[in-house]
Every structure is written in structure tokens, then in C-alpha cells.
Amino acid sequence: MHVKEKKDMNNEEIIMKTRMGKKNPFRVPEGYFDNLTAQVMDRLPEDSGKKVVTMKPSLIVRLRPVLYVAACLFIAVLSFAVYLDKTGEGSEEQMMAEQVPSYESNFEDVADYVMVDNYEIYACLTND
Amino acid sequence: MPISDQELKQLLSDAKTMRHGFEMMVRQYSEQLYWLIRRMVLMHEDANDVLQNTFIKAWNGIENFHGDSKLATWLSRIAINESLDFLRKQKNNHLVSTDDQDAGIAQQLMSDDYFDGDEVEAQLQEAIAQLPDVQRTVFMLRYYDEKKYNEISKILGTSEGALKASYHIAVKKISEFFHQHD
């Protein structure tokens, strides 16, 4: 609502309250409210059966199962994440260990292919 | 001595104390509900009938109340629905047109033993009666009962924005009534 509209609204409400007030022009027969409760209760059926107000449990009680499940899931996810983190380091080492033998075996295959012995390799490496 | 909502709900949730609790609830809220209804339906006899029907409906539907709102809110909702149903039936039953019916309200009130207002007040009630049902209800709850919009929202199940708009329009229309009678 714009400021002018709010101001107009407030003015109109003020005028209304000034002119109208909150006077109650209605009235009731004498003693009406004194007898009202008894009249109402007399009109009610004798027994409403087994119907009663069924109180809903408080919000926290209703949410408790959901919170339990959420907590369990959180712990499970956290544990799995920790597990993955630890096994991840092991697998890297394992991969490196696998690579070394394959590297070594490849070198040996090459060395056999060129029919070069260890003395000659050493000599080659130390030669300027 | 007023009894707390919590105590009333406790009494109403036990089959042994339910009737006693209901009686205490009637004693506690009947006058408040009566005036809410009376301002809608205008005549005392009609208000009395609607009020009795309200409590019968509350009794028959007691298992539908789950204690998650105030008792006053729940009862007010029933009372307003009963009042609006009454007004709709009244409109359908009248053989004259709507305009003629509204024009007769001021005259009906002036001849009513339980109306103490003057002619201007009677005409004002007629102006309020000409408001659409929802606007009229919102106006009554806001202006006369001074309820906050969030309370009215819980009673009527309408958004606060829509309620403010309804009230704004109602105030404008009633202000026009005063301008016409100046």
C-alpha cells in the first residue's frame, strides 16, 4: 500500500471511529446470559458417544521420529565419508605398489630386448 | 473465574469430564460468541438460534478439534460459518429483491425491541449489512472485536494481505455512507 493510500486509510478510519465509535446499539433480554449455558446444555445430546478432543502431541514430539532418522542418516553418512577417506589413502599406495612392479617388469623386458647387461647399463649411465 | 484453554482442553479430552468441560467452555465463550453473531445477523432471536446451533455443531464435531488452535478461534470459526449460512438462507427465503431487503434493515431495526440505536445508527447497520459477507465479517472482527490480522487469518483461513484489502474496502464504503449523510 502506498504512503498516501495508508494516510487516506488512516484518515478514513479516524473519521469512522469519531463518527461511529464502538457503541453497541444492540441489547439482550434481561437475564439472557444467566440462563444461556443451561439452555445450551439442555439441547445437547446426552452422550456424544466416545468422541472426545484428541490432543495432537506437541511439535517436538511429533518430529521426534523424523529427527531420529535424520540423526542416524547423518551418522551413517559421516561414518561412510570417514571410511572412504581412510581407504582412499590405502588405495593410492596400492596403486603405486602395482605401478612399480609393472615399471620394473617393463624395464626388464626392454633390457632383454636390447640384450644389454647390467655392466653395460652402468657404464652408459656414468659415461660423460 | 476464567479457566485456561489448557485446562479446558484437558477436560474435553477425557470422556468422563468432557460434558463438564464443555459446559465450562459454553459459560466462558457464549457471550463473546453471541455478540460476534449478533452483529452479523442483527436480530436477537436469530442470534440466539445461531449461537445454539454453533454449540451443537461444536459438540457433535468435538473430535475434530485437535487442540492445535485456541478454543476461541475454533468456536469463532464455527460461529461465523453458521452466521453466514443463516444469512444466505435468509436471502434465499426472501421473496423481494436484495436491494429491497437491505433497504428494510434500518426499518426492521428501528422497530426491534432489542435495538437501542437511533435512525442514523440503524442506517449504519444497513450500510454494514450491504457489504459482501467476507468484507462484513472482516470488518466486524477488526473494527468491533479489535482482533489482529493474524488472529483473523486463523479464524477465516485467509491470508493477512487479503484481509487487509477487505478491511480497507469496507472502511472506504462505510466512510462513503457518512459522506452521504452529512
PDB file of C-alpha atoms in Angstrom:
ATOM      1  CA  MET A   1       0.000   0.000   0.000  1.00  0.00           C
ATOM      2  CA  HIS A   2       1.390   3.439  -0.958  1.00  0.00           C
ATOM      3  CA  VAL A   3       2.102   6.018   1.736  1.00  0.00           C
ATOM      4  CA  LYS A   4      -0.726   8.280   0.526  1.00  0.00           C
ATOM      5  CA  GLU A   5      -3.153   5.374   0.490  1.00  0.00           C
ATOM      6  CA  LYS A   6      -2.122   4.446   4.026  1.00  0.00           C
ATOM      7  CA  LYS A   7      -2.592   8.043   5.140  1.00  0.00           C
ATOM      8  CA  ASP A   8      -6.014   8.219   3.468  1.00  0.00           C
ATOM      9  CA  MET A   9      -6.919   4.911   5.037  1.00  0.00           C
ATOM     10  CA  ASN A  10      -5.916   6.147   8.456  1.00  0.00           C
ATOM     11  CA  ASN A  11      -7.915   9.359   7.973  1.00  0.00           C
ATOM     12  CA  GLU A  12     -10.980   7.429   6.899  1.00  0.00           C
ATOM     13  CA  GLU A  13     -10.631   5.095   9.839  1.00  0.00           C
ATOM     14  CA  ILE A  14     -10.240   8.036  12.212  1.00  0.00           C
ATOM     15  CA  ILE A  15     -13.343   9.707  10.793  1.00  0.00           C
ATOM     16  CA  MET A  16     -15.241   6.455  11.098  1.00  0.00           C
ATOM     17  CA  LYS A  17     -14.182   5.938  14.701  1.00  0.00           C
ATOM     18  CA  THR A  18     -15.052   9.532  15.537  1.00  0.00           C
ATOM     19  CA  ARG A  19     -18.490   9.384  13.892  1.00  0.00           C
ATOM     20  CA  MET A  20     -19.332   5.780  14.639  1.00  0.00           C
ATOM     21  CA  GLY A  21     -17.405   4.962  17.758  1.00  0.00           C
ATOM     22  CA  LYS A  22     -17.789   1.438  19.023  1.00  0.00           C
ATOM     23  CA  LYS A  23     -21.102   1.932  20.711  1.00  0.00           C
ATOM     24  CA  ASN A  24     -23.201  -1.215  20.791  1.00  0.00           C
ATOM     25  CA  PRO A  25     -26.769  -0.356  19.829  1.00  0.00           C
ATOM     26  CA  PHE A  26     -27.951  -3.903  20.444  1.00  0.00           C
ATOM     27  CA  ARG A  27     -29.224  -5.292  23.715  1.00  0.00           C
ATOM     28  CA  VAL A  28     -30.494  -8.594  25.062  1.00  0.00           C
ATOM     29  CA  PRO A  29     -33.465  -9.627  27.194  1.00  0.00           C
ATOM     30  CA  GLU A  30     -32.836  -9.352  30.919  1.00  0.00           C
ATOM     31  CA  GLY A  31     -31.093 -12.399  32.362  1.00  0.00           C
ATOM     32  CA  TYR A  32     -30.414 -13.838  28.914  1.00  0.00           C
ATOM     33  CA  PHE A  33     -26.769 -14.676  29.544  1.00  0.00           C
ATOM     34  CA  ASP A  34     -27.500 -16.050  33.025  1.00  0.00           C
ATOM     35  CA  ASN A  35     -29.723 -18.782  31.594  1.00  0.00           C
ATOM     36  CA  LEU A  36     -27.869 -19.296  28.347  1.00  0.00           C
ATOM     37  CA  THR A  37     -25.466 -22.034  29.448  1.00  0.00           C
ATOM     38  CA  ALA A  38     -28.258 -24.167  30.877  1.00  0.00           C
ATOM     39  CA  GLN A  39     -30.312 -23.723  27.690  1.00  0.00           C
ATOM     40  CA  VAL A  40     -27.392 -24.789  25.501  1.00  0.00           C
ATOM     41  CA  MET A  41     -26.550 -27.838  27.649  1.00  0.00           C
ATOM     42  CA  ASP A  42     -30.199 -28.942  27.645  1.00  0.00           C
ATOM     43  CA  ARG A  43     -30.181 -29.042  23.872  1.00  0.00           C
ATOM     44  CA  LEU A  44     -27.066 -31.209  23.639  1.00  0.00           C
ATOM     45  CA  PRO A  45     -27.463 -34.962  23.121  1.00  0.00           C
ATOM     46  CA  GLU A  46     -26.992 -36.890  26.341  1.00  0.00           C
ATOM     47  CA  ASP A  47     -23.909 -38.688  25.172  1.00  0.00           C
ATOM     48  CA  SER A  48     -21.663 -37.801  22.274  1.00  0.00           C
ATOM     49  CA  GLY A  49     -20.506 -41.386  22.183  1.00  0.00           C
ATOM     50  CA  LYS A  50     -16.868 -41.984  22.748  1.00  0.00           C
ATOM     51  CA  LYS A  51     -15.860 -38.871  20.862  1.00  0.00           C
ATOM     52  CA  VAL A  52     -13.504 -36.605  22.744  1.00  0.00           C
ATOM     53  CA  VAL A  53     -10.953 -33.986  21.861  1.00  0.00           C
ATOM     54  CA  THR A  54      -7.910 -35.830  20.591  1.00  0.00           C
ATOM     55  CA  MET A  55      -4.998 -33.656  21.524  1.00  0.00           C
ATOM     56  CA  LYS A  56      -2.213 -33.521  18.989  1.00  0.00           C
ATOM     57  CA  PRO A  57       1.175 -34.049  20.601  1.00  0.00           C
ATOM     58  CA  SER A  58       3.496 -31.083  20.643  1.00  0.00           C
ATOM     59  CA  LEU A  59       5.571 -30.341  17.568  1.00  0.00           C
ATOM     60  CA  ILE A  60       8.816 -31.672  19.052  1.00  0.00           C
ATOM     61  CA  VAL A  61       7.167 -34.954  19.997  1.00  0.00           C
ATOM     62  CA  ARG A  62       5.716 -35.344  16.504  1.00  0.00           C
ATOM     63  CA  LEU A  63       9.057 -34.585  14.923  1.00  0.00           C
ATOM     64  CA  ARG A  64      10.985 -36.946  17.185  1.00  0.00           C
ATOM     65  CA  PRO A  65      10.897 -39.992  14.819  1.00  0.00           C
ATOM     66  CA  VAL A  66      11.971 -37.787  11.925  1.00  0.00           C
ATOM     67  CA  LEU A  67      14.808 -36.353  13.984  1.00  0.00           C
ATOM     68  CA  TYR A  68      15.946 -39.857  14.997  1.00  0.00           C
ATOM     69  CA  VAL A  69      16.025 -40.994  11.369  1.00  0.00           C
ATOM     70  CA  ALA A  70      17.832 -37.819  10.320  1.00  0.00           C
ATOM     71  CA  ALA A  71      20.419 -38.297  13.088  1.00  0.00           C
ATOM     72  CA  CYS A  72      21.007 -41.938  12.090  1.00  0.00           C
ATOM     73  CA  LEU A  73      21.408 -40.986   8.457  1.00  0.00           C
ATOM     74  CA  PHE A  74      23.829 -38.244   9.371  1.00  0.00           C
ATOM     75  CA  ILE A  75      25.955 -40.604  11.442  1.00  0.00           C
ATOM     76  CA  ALA A  76      25.880 -43.208   8.668  1.00  0.00           C
ATOM     77  CA  VAL A  77      26.924 -40.682   6.030  1.00  0.00           C
ATOM     78  CA  LEU A  78      29.657 -39.307   8.263  1.00  0.00           C
ATOM     79  CA  SER A  79      30.996 -42.779   9.007  1.00  0.00           C
ATOM     80  CA  PHE A  80      30.979 -43.678   5.339  1.00  0.00           C
ATOM     81  CA  ALA A  81      32.806 -40.468   4.494  1.00  0.00           C
ATOM     82  CA  VAL A  82      35.491 -41.209   7.108  1.00  0.00           C
ATOM     83  CA  TYR A  83      35.768 -44.763   5.837  1.00  0.00           C
ATOM     84  CA  LEU A  84      36.195 -43.581   2.271  1.00  0.00           C
ATOM     85  CA  ASP A  85      38.799 -41.081   3.338  1.00  0.00           C
ATOM     86  CA  LYS A  86      40.928 -43.742   5.052  1.00  0.00           C
ATOM     87  CA  THR A  87      40.587 -46.382   2.348  1.00  0.00           C
ATOM     88  CA  GLY A  88      41.356 -43.763  -0.251  1.00  0.00           C
ATOM     89  CA  GLU A  89      44.950 -43.360   1.114  1.00  0.00           C
ATOM     90  CA  GLY A  90      45.449 -47.145   1.091  1.00  0.00           C
ATOM     91  CA  SER A  91      44.341 -47.483  -2.459  1.00  0.00           C
ATOM     92  CA  GLU A  92      46.791 -44.825  -3.617  1.00  0.00           C
ATOM     93  CA  GLU A  93      49.663 -46.709  -2.006  1.00  0.00           C
ATOM     94  CA  GLN A  94      48.362 -49.900  -3.529  1.00  0.00           C
ATOM     95  CA  MET A  95      48.248 -48.277  -6.937  1.00  0.00           C
ATOM     96  CA  MET A  96      51.819 -47.066  -6.569  1.00  0.00           C
ATOM     97  CA  ALA A  97      52.947 -50.501  -5.463  1.00  0.00           C
ATOM     98  CA  GLU A  98      51.279 -52.004  -8.517  1.00  0.00           C
ATOM     99  CA  GLN A  99      52.869 -49.472 -10.795  1.00  0.00           C
ATOM    100  CA  VAL A 100      56.410 -50.184  -9.513  1.00  0.00           C
ATOM    101  CA  PRO A 101      56.387 -53.852 -10.404  1.00  0.00           C
ATOM    102  CA  SER A 102      54.907 -53.102 -13.806  1.00  0.00           C
ATOM    103  CA  TYR A 103      57.520 -50.407 -14.347  1.00  0.00           C
ATOM    104  CA  GLU A 104      60.257 -52.788 -13.263  1.00  0.00           C
ATOM    105  CA  SER A 105      58.970 -55.599 -15.415  1.00  0.00           C
ATOM    106  CA  ASN A 106      58.758 -53.287 -18.438  1.00  0.00           C
ATOM    107  CA  PHE A 107      62.398 -52.250 -17.940  1.00  0.00           C
ATOM    108  CA  GLU A 108      63.481 -55.846 -17.756  1.00  0.00           C
ATOM    109  CA  ASP A 109      61.614 -56.623 -20.955  1.00  0.00           C
ATOM    110  CA  VAL A 110      63.318 -53.743 -22.675  1.00  0.00           C
ATOM    111  CA  ALA A 111      66.709 -54.758 -21.325  1.00  0.00           C
ATOM    112  CA  ASP A 112      66.230 -58.280 -22.614  1.00  0.00           C
ATOM    113  CA  TYR A 113      65.155 -56.981 -25.976  1.00  0.00           C
ATOM    114  CA  VAL A 114      68.289 -54.896 -26.465  1.00  0.00           C
ATOM    115  CA  MET A 115      70.420 -57.630 -24.908  1.00  0.00           C
ATOM    116  CA  VAL A 116      72.162 -55.166 -22.690  1.00  0.00           C
ATOM    117  CA  ASP A 117      73.643 -56.393 -19.439  1.00  0.00           C
ATOM    118  CA  ASN A 118      73.880 -54.503 -16.152  1.00  0.00           C
ATOM    119  CA  TYR A 119      77.614 -53.659 -16.566  1.00  0.00           C
ATOM    120  CA  GLU A 120      76.980 -52.006 -19.879  1.00  0.00           C
ATOM    121  CA  ILE A 121      73.991 -50.057 -18.494  1.00  0.00           C
ATOM    122  CA  TYR A 122      76.143 -48.782 -15.603  1.00  0.00           C
ATOM    123  CA  ALA A 123      78.889 -47.803 -17.975  1.00  0.00           C
ATOM    124  CA  CYS A 124      76.456 -45.960 -20.180  1.00  0.00           C
ATOM    125  CA  LEU A 125      74.933 -44.034 -17.267  1.00  0.00           C
ATOM    126  CA  THR A 126      78.314 -42.981 -15.824  1.00  0.00           C
ATOM    127  CA  ASN A 127      79.824 -42.046 -19.188  1.00  0.00           C
ATOM    128  CA  ASP A 128      80.052 -38.293 -19.748  1.00  0.00           C
TER     129      ASP A 128
ATOM    130  CA  MET B   1     -13.177 -17.112  37.221  1.00  0.00           C
ATOM    131  CA  PRO B   2     -11.951 -17.778  33.680  1.00  0.00           C
ATOM    132  CA  ILE B   3     -10.425 -21.179  33.072  1.00  0.00           C
ATOM    133  CA  SER B   4      -7.363 -21.566  30.894  1.00  0.00           C
ATOM    134  CA  ASP B   5      -7.507 -23.110  27.436  1.00  0.00           C
ATOM    135  CA  GLN B   6      -5.154 -25.850  28.573  1.00  0.00           C
ATOM    136  CA  GLU B   7      -7.400 -26.872  31.458  1.00  0.00           C
ATOM    137  CA  LEU B   8     -10.455 -26.840  29.214  1.00  0.00           C
ATOM    138  CA  LYS B   9      -8.693 -28.965  26.605  1.00  0.00           C
ATOM    139  CA  GLN B  10      -7.698 -31.440  29.322  1.00  0.00           C
ATOM    140  CA  LEU B  11     -11.308 -31.744  30.460  1.00  0.00           C
ATOM    141  CA  LEU B  12     -12.509 -32.131  26.871  1.00  0.00           C
ATOM    142  CA  SER B  13     -10.004 -34.871  26.083  1.00  0.00           C
ATOM    143  CA  ASP B  14     -11.322 -37.184  28.811  1.00  0.00           C
ATOM    144  CA  ALA B  15     -14.686 -38.880  28.240  1.00  0.00           C
ATOM    145  CA  LYS B  16     -15.504 -38.678  31.945  1.00  0.00           C
ATOM    146  CA  THR B  17     -15.055 -34.926  32.171  1.00  0.00           C
ATOM    147  CA  MET B  18     -15.968 -33.935  28.642  1.00  0.00           C
ATOM    148  CA  ARG B  19     -19.501 -32.776  29.355  1.00  0.00           C
ATOM    149  CA  HIS B  20     -18.402 -30.773  32.365  1.00  0.00           C
ATOM    150  CA  GLY B  21     -15.580 -29.257  30.323  1.00  0.00           C
ATOM    151  CA  PHE B  22     -17.986 -28.379  27.515  1.00  0.00           C
ATOM    152  CA  GLU B  23     -20.311 -26.677  29.941  1.00  0.00           C
ATOM    153  CA  MET B  24     -17.445 -24.589  31.281  1.00  0.00           C
ATOM    154  CA  MET B  25     -16.453 -23.729  27.730  1.00  0.00           C
ATOM    155  CA  VAL B  26     -20.008 -22.593  26.938  1.00  0.00           C
ATOM    156  CA  ARG B  27     -20.059 -20.459  30.056  1.00  0.00           C
ATOM    157  CA  GLN B  28     -16.726 -18.925  29.167  1.00  0.00           C
ATOM    158  CA  TYR B  29     -17.283 -18.149  25.484  1.00  0.00           C
ATOM    159  CA  SER B  30     -21.028 -17.842  24.951  1.00  0.00           C
ATOM    160  CA  GLU B  31     -21.290 -14.083  25.487  1.00  0.00           C
ATOM    161  CA  GLN B  32     -18.311 -13.323  23.247  1.00  0.00           C
ATOM    162  CA  LEU B  33     -19.728 -15.534  20.509  1.00  0.00           C
ATOM    163  CA  TYR B  34     -23.214 -14.102  20.911  1.00  0.00           C
ATOM    164  CA  TRP B  35     -22.079 -10.579  20.120  1.00  0.00           C
ATOM    165  CA  LEU B  36     -20.000 -11.782  17.177  1.00  0.00           C
ATOM    166  CA  ILE B  37     -23.112 -13.491  15.793  1.00  0.00           C
ATOM    167  CA  ARG B  38     -25.498 -10.679  16.724  1.00  0.00           C
ATOM    168  CA  ARG B  39     -23.537  -8.091  14.783  1.00  0.00           C
ATOM    169  CA  MET B  40     -23.807 -10.362  11.753  1.00  0.00           C
ATOM    170  CA  VAL B  41     -27.451 -11.379  11.943  1.00  0.00           C
ATOM    171  CA  LEU B  42     -28.769  -8.256  13.762  1.00  0.00           C
ATOM    172  CA  MET B  43     -31.887  -9.678  15.451  1.00  0.00           C
ATOM    173  CA  HIS B  44     -31.692 -11.178  18.939  1.00  0.00           C
ATOM    174  CA  GLU B  45     -33.889 -14.212  18.185  1.00  0.00           C
ATOM    175  CA  ASP B  46     -31.805 -15.081  15.150  1.00  0.00           C
ATOM    176  CA  ALA B  47     -28.567 -14.602  17.078  1.00  0.00           C
ATOM    177  CA  ASN B  48     -29.849 -16.893  19.833  1.00  0.00           C
ATOM    178  CA  ASP B  49     -30.719 -19.620  17.308  1.00  0.00           C
ATOM    179  CA  VAL B  50     -27.374 -19.341  15.530  1.00  0.00           C
ATOM    180  CA  LEU B  51     -25.499 -19.406  18.835  1.00  0.00           C
ATOM    181  CA  GLN B  52     -27.274 -22.566  19.978  1.00  0.00           C
ATOM    182  CA  ASN B  53     -26.559 -24.201  16.608  1.00  0.00           C
ATOM    183  CA  THR B  54     -22.917 -23.193  16.958  1.00  0.00           C
ATOM    184  CA  PHE B  55     -22.527 -25.046  20.227  1.00  0.00           C
ATOM    185  CA  ILE B  56     -24.444 -28.076  18.979  1.00  0.00           C
ATOM    186  CA  LYS B  57     -22.135 -28.206  15.995  1.00  0.00           C
ATOM    187  CA  ALA B  58     -19.121 -27.867  18.270  1.00  0.00           C
ATOM    188  CA  TRP B  59     -20.404 -30.704  20.473  1.00  0.00           C
ATOM    189  CA  ASN B  60     -21.089 -33.003  17.519  1.00  0.00           C
ATOM    190  CA  GLY B  61     -17.725 -32.257  15.955  1.00  0.00           C
ATOM    191  CA  ILE B  62     -15.647 -32.219  19.130  1.00  0.00           C
ATOM    192  CA  GLU B  63     -13.363 -34.993  17.870  1.00  0.00           C
ATOM    193  CA  ASN B  64     -12.345 -32.702  15.010  1.00  0.00           C
ATOM    194  CA  PHE B  65     -10.699 -30.300  17.422  1.00  0.00           C
ATOM    195  CA  HIS B  66      -7.124 -31.418  17.960  1.00  0.00           C
ATOM    196  CA  GLY B  67      -6.005 -28.801  20.444  1.00  0.00           C
ATOM    197  CA  ASP B  68      -3.648 -27.156  17.975  1.00  0.00           C
ATOM    198  CA  SER B  69      -5.508 -23.844  18.000  1.00  0.00           C
ATOM    199  CA  LYS B  70      -7.180 -21.733  20.650  1.00  0.00           C
ATOM    200  CA  LEU B  71     -10.700 -22.782  21.596  1.00  0.00           C
ATOM    201  CA  ALA B  72     -11.888 -19.234  20.879  1.00  0.00           C
ATOM    202  CA  THR B  73     -10.509 -19.460  17.338  1.00  0.00           C
ATOM    203  CA  TRP B  74     -12.193 -22.818  16.716  1.00  0.00           C
ATOM    204  CA  LEU B  75     -15.534 -21.666  18.137  1.00  0.00           C
ATOM    205  CA  SER B  76     -15.399 -18.333  16.294  1.00  0.00           C
ATOM    206  CA  ARG B  77     -14.868 -20.175  13.017  1.00  0.00           C
ATOM    207  CA  ILE B  78     -17.956 -22.295  13.629  1.00  0.00           C
ATOM    208  CA  ALA B  79     -19.992 -19.262  14.721  1.00  0.00           C
ATOM    209  CA  ILE B  80     -19.055 -17.255  11.636  1.00  0.00           C
ATOM    210  CA  ASN B  81     -19.857 -20.147   9.299  1.00  0.00           C
ATOM    211  CA  GLU B  82     -23.218 -20.653  10.998  1.00  0.00           C
ATOM    212  CA  SER B  83     -23.953 -16.916  10.754  1.00  0.00           C
ATOM    213  CA  LEU B  84     -23.065 -16.789   7.065  1.00  0.00           C
ATOM    214  CA  ASP B  85     -25.173 -19.894   6.384  1.00  0.00           C
ATOM    215  CA  PHE B  86     -28.072 -18.247   8.168  1.00  0.00           C
ATOM    216  CA  LEU B  87     -27.715 -15.037   6.148  1.00  0.00           C
ATOM    217  CA  ARG B  88     -27.548 -16.963   2.871  1.00  0.00           C
ATOM    218  CA  LYS B  89     -30.697 -18.928   3.736  1.00  0.00           C
ATOM    219  CA  GLN B  90     -32.380 -15.698   4.765  1.00  0.00           C
ATOM    220  CA  LYS B  91     -31.538 -14.106   1.416  1.00  0.00           C
ATOM    221  CA  ASN B  92     -32.821 -17.116  -0.489  1.00  0.00           C
ATOM    222  CA  ASN B  93     -36.031 -17.214   1.516  1.00  0.00           C
ATOM    223  CA  HIS B  94     -36.908 -13.576   0.917  1.00  0.00           C
ATOM    224  CA  LEU B  95     -39.263 -13.105  -1.999  1.00  0.00           C
ATOM    225  CA  VAL B  96     -38.289  -9.483  -2.542  1.00  0.00           C
ATOM    226  CA  SER B  97     -35.064  -8.419  -4.314  1.00  0.00           C
ATOM    227  CA  THR B  98     -31.793  -7.975  -2.448  1.00  0.00           C
ATOM    228  CA  ASP B  99     -31.957  -4.195  -2.691  1.00  0.00           C
ATOM    229  CA  ASP B 100     -35.382  -4.089  -1.091  1.00  0.00           C
ATOM    230  CA  GLN B 101     -34.276  -6.461   1.623  1.00  0.00           C
ATOM    231  CA  ASP B 102     -31.303  -4.273   2.556  1.00  0.00           C
ATOM    232  CA  ALA B 103     -33.410  -1.128   2.448  1.00  0.00           C
ATOM    233  CA  GLY B 104     -35.737  -2.722   5.039  1.00  0.00           C
ATOM    234  CA  ILE B 105     -32.997  -3.474   7.552  1.00  0.00           C
ATOM    235  CA  ALA B 106     -32.942   0.010   9.052  1.00  0.00           C
ATOM    236  CA  GLN B 107     -36.722  -0.072   9.412  1.00  0.00           C
ATOM    237  CA  GLN B 108     -36.621  -3.550  10.965  1.00  0.00           C
ATOM    238  CA  LEU B 109     -34.060  -2.424  13.495  1.00  0.00           C
ATOM    239  CA  MET B 110     -35.974   0.697  14.457  1.00  0.00           C
ATOM    240  CA  SER B 111     -38.980  -1.479  15.241  1.00  0.00           C
ATOM    241  CA  ASP B 112     -36.922  -4.084  17.127  1.00  0.00           C
ATOM    242  CA  ASP B 113     -37.317  -4.062  20.933  1.00  0.00           C
ATOM    243  CA  TYR B 114     -33.695  -5.050  21.377  1.00  0.00           C
ATOM    244  CA  PHE B 115     -32.190  -2.239  19.300  1.00  0.00           C
ATOM    245  CA  ASP B 116     -31.385   0.946  21.222  1.00  0.00           C
ATOM    246  CA  GLY B 117     -29.782   2.962  18.420  1.00  0.00           C
ATOM    247  CA  ASP B 118     -31.227   5.967  16.620  1.00  0.00           C
ATOM    248  CA  GLU B 119     -32.093   6.224  12.939  1.00  0.00           C
ATOM    249  CA  VAL B 120     -28.525   7.033  11.877  1.00  0.00           C
ATOM    250  CA  GLU B 121     -27.219   4.005  13.739  1.00  0.00           C
ATOM    251  CA  ALA B 122     -29.871   1.855  12.124  1.00  0.00           C
ATOM    252  CA  GLN B 123     -28.846   3.155   8.695  1.00  0.00           C
ATOM    253  CA  LEU B 124     -25.209   2.481   9.537  1.00  0.00           C
ATOM    254  CA  GLN B 125     -26.066  -1.119  10.347  1.00  0.00           C
ATOM    255  CA  GLU B 126     -27.811  -1.267   6.996  1.00  0.00           C
ATOM    256  CA  ALA B 127     -24.665   0.027   5.282  1.00  0.00           C
ATOM    257  CA  ILE B 128     -22.601  -2.654   7.024  1.00  0.00           C
ATOM    258  CA  ALA B 129     -25.176  -5.286   6.059  1.00  0.00           C
ATOM    259  CA  GLN B 130     -24.750  -4.297   2.416  1.00  0.00           C
ATOM    260  CA  LEU B 131     -21.086  -5.297   2.484  1.00  0.00           C
ATOM    261  CA  PRO B 132     -20.253  -8.662   0.908  1.00  0.00           C
ATOM    262  CA  ASP B 133     -20.190 -11.431   3.504  1.00  0.00           C
ATOM    263  CA  VAL B 134     -16.423 -11.756   3.845  1.00  0.00           C
ATOM    264  CA  GLN B 135     -15.843  -7.984   3.968  1.00  0.00           C
ATOM    265  CA  ARG B 136     -18.541  -7.652   6.590  1.00  0.00           C
ATOM    266  CA  THR B 137     -17.020 -10.435   8.688  1.00  0.00           C
ATOM    267  CA  VAL B 138     -13.521  -8.978   8.453  1.00  0.00           C
ATOM    268  CA  PHE B 139     -14.848  -5.538   9.318  1.00  0.00           C
ATOM    269  CA  MET B 140     -16.697  -6.850  12.382  1.00  0.00           C
ATOM    270  CA  LEU B 141     -13.710  -8.788  13.668  1.00  0.00           C
ATOM    271  CA  ARG B 142     -11.242  -5.973  13.073  1.00  0.00           C
ATOM    272  CA  TYR B 143     -13.261  -2.921  13.991  1.00  0.00           C
ATOM    273  CA  TYR B 144     -15.529  -4.106  16.772  1.00  0.00           C
ATOM    274  CA  ASP B 145     -13.578  -7.044  18.222  1.00  0.00           C
ATOM    275  CA  GLU B 146     -10.206  -5.352  17.563  1.00  0.00           C
ATOM    276  CA  LYS B 147      -8.653  -8.630  16.527  1.00  0.00           C
ATOM    277  CA  LYS B 148      -5.207  -8.605  14.950  1.00  0.00           C
ATOM    278  CA  TYR B 149      -4.946  -9.659  11.332  1.00  0.00           C
ATOM    279  CA  ASN B 150      -3.027 -12.825  12.204  1.00  0.00           C
ATOM    280  CA  GLU B 151      -5.863 -13.863  14.540  1.00  0.00           C
ATOM    281  CA  ILE B 152      -8.477 -13.165  11.884  1.00  0.00           C
ATOM    282  CA  SER B 153      -6.355 -15.110   9.413  1.00  0.00           C
ATOM    283  CA  LYS B 154      -6.506 -18.178  11.685  1.00  0.00           C
ATOM    284  CA  ILE B 155     -10.273 -17.860  12.092  1.00  0.00           C
ATOM    285  CA  LEU B 156     -11.126 -17.356   8.433  1.00  0.00           C
ATOM    286  CA  GLY B 157      -8.248 -19.236   6.829  1.00  0.00           C
ATOM    287  CA  THR B 158      -7.469 -16.225   4.623  1.00  0.00           C
ATOM    288  CA  SER B 159      -4.127 -14.512   4.097  1.00  0.00           C
ATOM    289  CA  GLU B 160      -3.380 -11.344   6.038  1.00  0.00           C
ATOM    290  CA  GLY B 161      -2.901  -9.431   2.803  1.00  0.00           C
ATOM    291  CA  ALA B 162      -6.375 -10.338   1.581  1.00  0.00           C
ATOM    292  CA  LEU B 163      -7.832  -9.420   4.978  1.00  0.00           C
ATOM    293  CA  LYS B 164      -6.183  -6.001   4.953  1.00  0.00           C
ATOM    294  CA  ALA B 165      -7.532  -5.380   1.457  1.00  0.00           C
ATOM    295  CA  SER B 166     -11.040  -6.440   2.543  1.00  0.00           C
ATOM    296  CA  TYR B 167     -10.945  -4.196   5.592  1.00  0.00           C
ATOM    297  CA  HIS B 168      -9.632  -1.276   3.559  1.00  0.00           C
ATOM    298  CA  ILE B 169     -12.506  -1.604   1.085  1.00  0.00           C
ATOM    299  CA  ALA B 170     -15.066  -1.969   3.879  1.00  0.00           C
ATOM    300  CA  VAL B 171     -13.821   1.171   5.627  1.00  0.00           C
ATOM    301  CA  LYS B 172     -14.000   3.112   2.363  1.00  0.00           C
ATOM    302  CA  LYS B 173     -17.594   2.042   1.751  1.00  0.00           C
ATOM    303  CA  ILE B 174     -18.699   2.913   5.256  1.00  0.00           C
ATOM    304  CA  SER B 175     -16.910   6.264   5.041  1.00  0.00           C
ATOM    305  CA  GLU B 176     -18.912   6.964   1.892  1.00  0.00           C
ATOM    306  CA  PHE B 177     -22.054   6.284   3.925  1.00  0.00           C
ATOM    307  CA  PHE B 178     -21.074   9.044   6.336  1.00  0.00           C
ATOM    308  CA  HIS B 179     -20.311  11.438   3.486  1.00  0.00           C
ATOM    309  CA  GLN B 180     -23.735  10.779   2.011  1.00  0.00           C
ATOM    310  CA  HIS B 181     -25.395  11.533   5.328  1.00  0.00           C
ATOM    311  CA  ASP B 182     -23.500  14.745   6.031  1.00  0.00           C
TER     312      ASP B 182
END
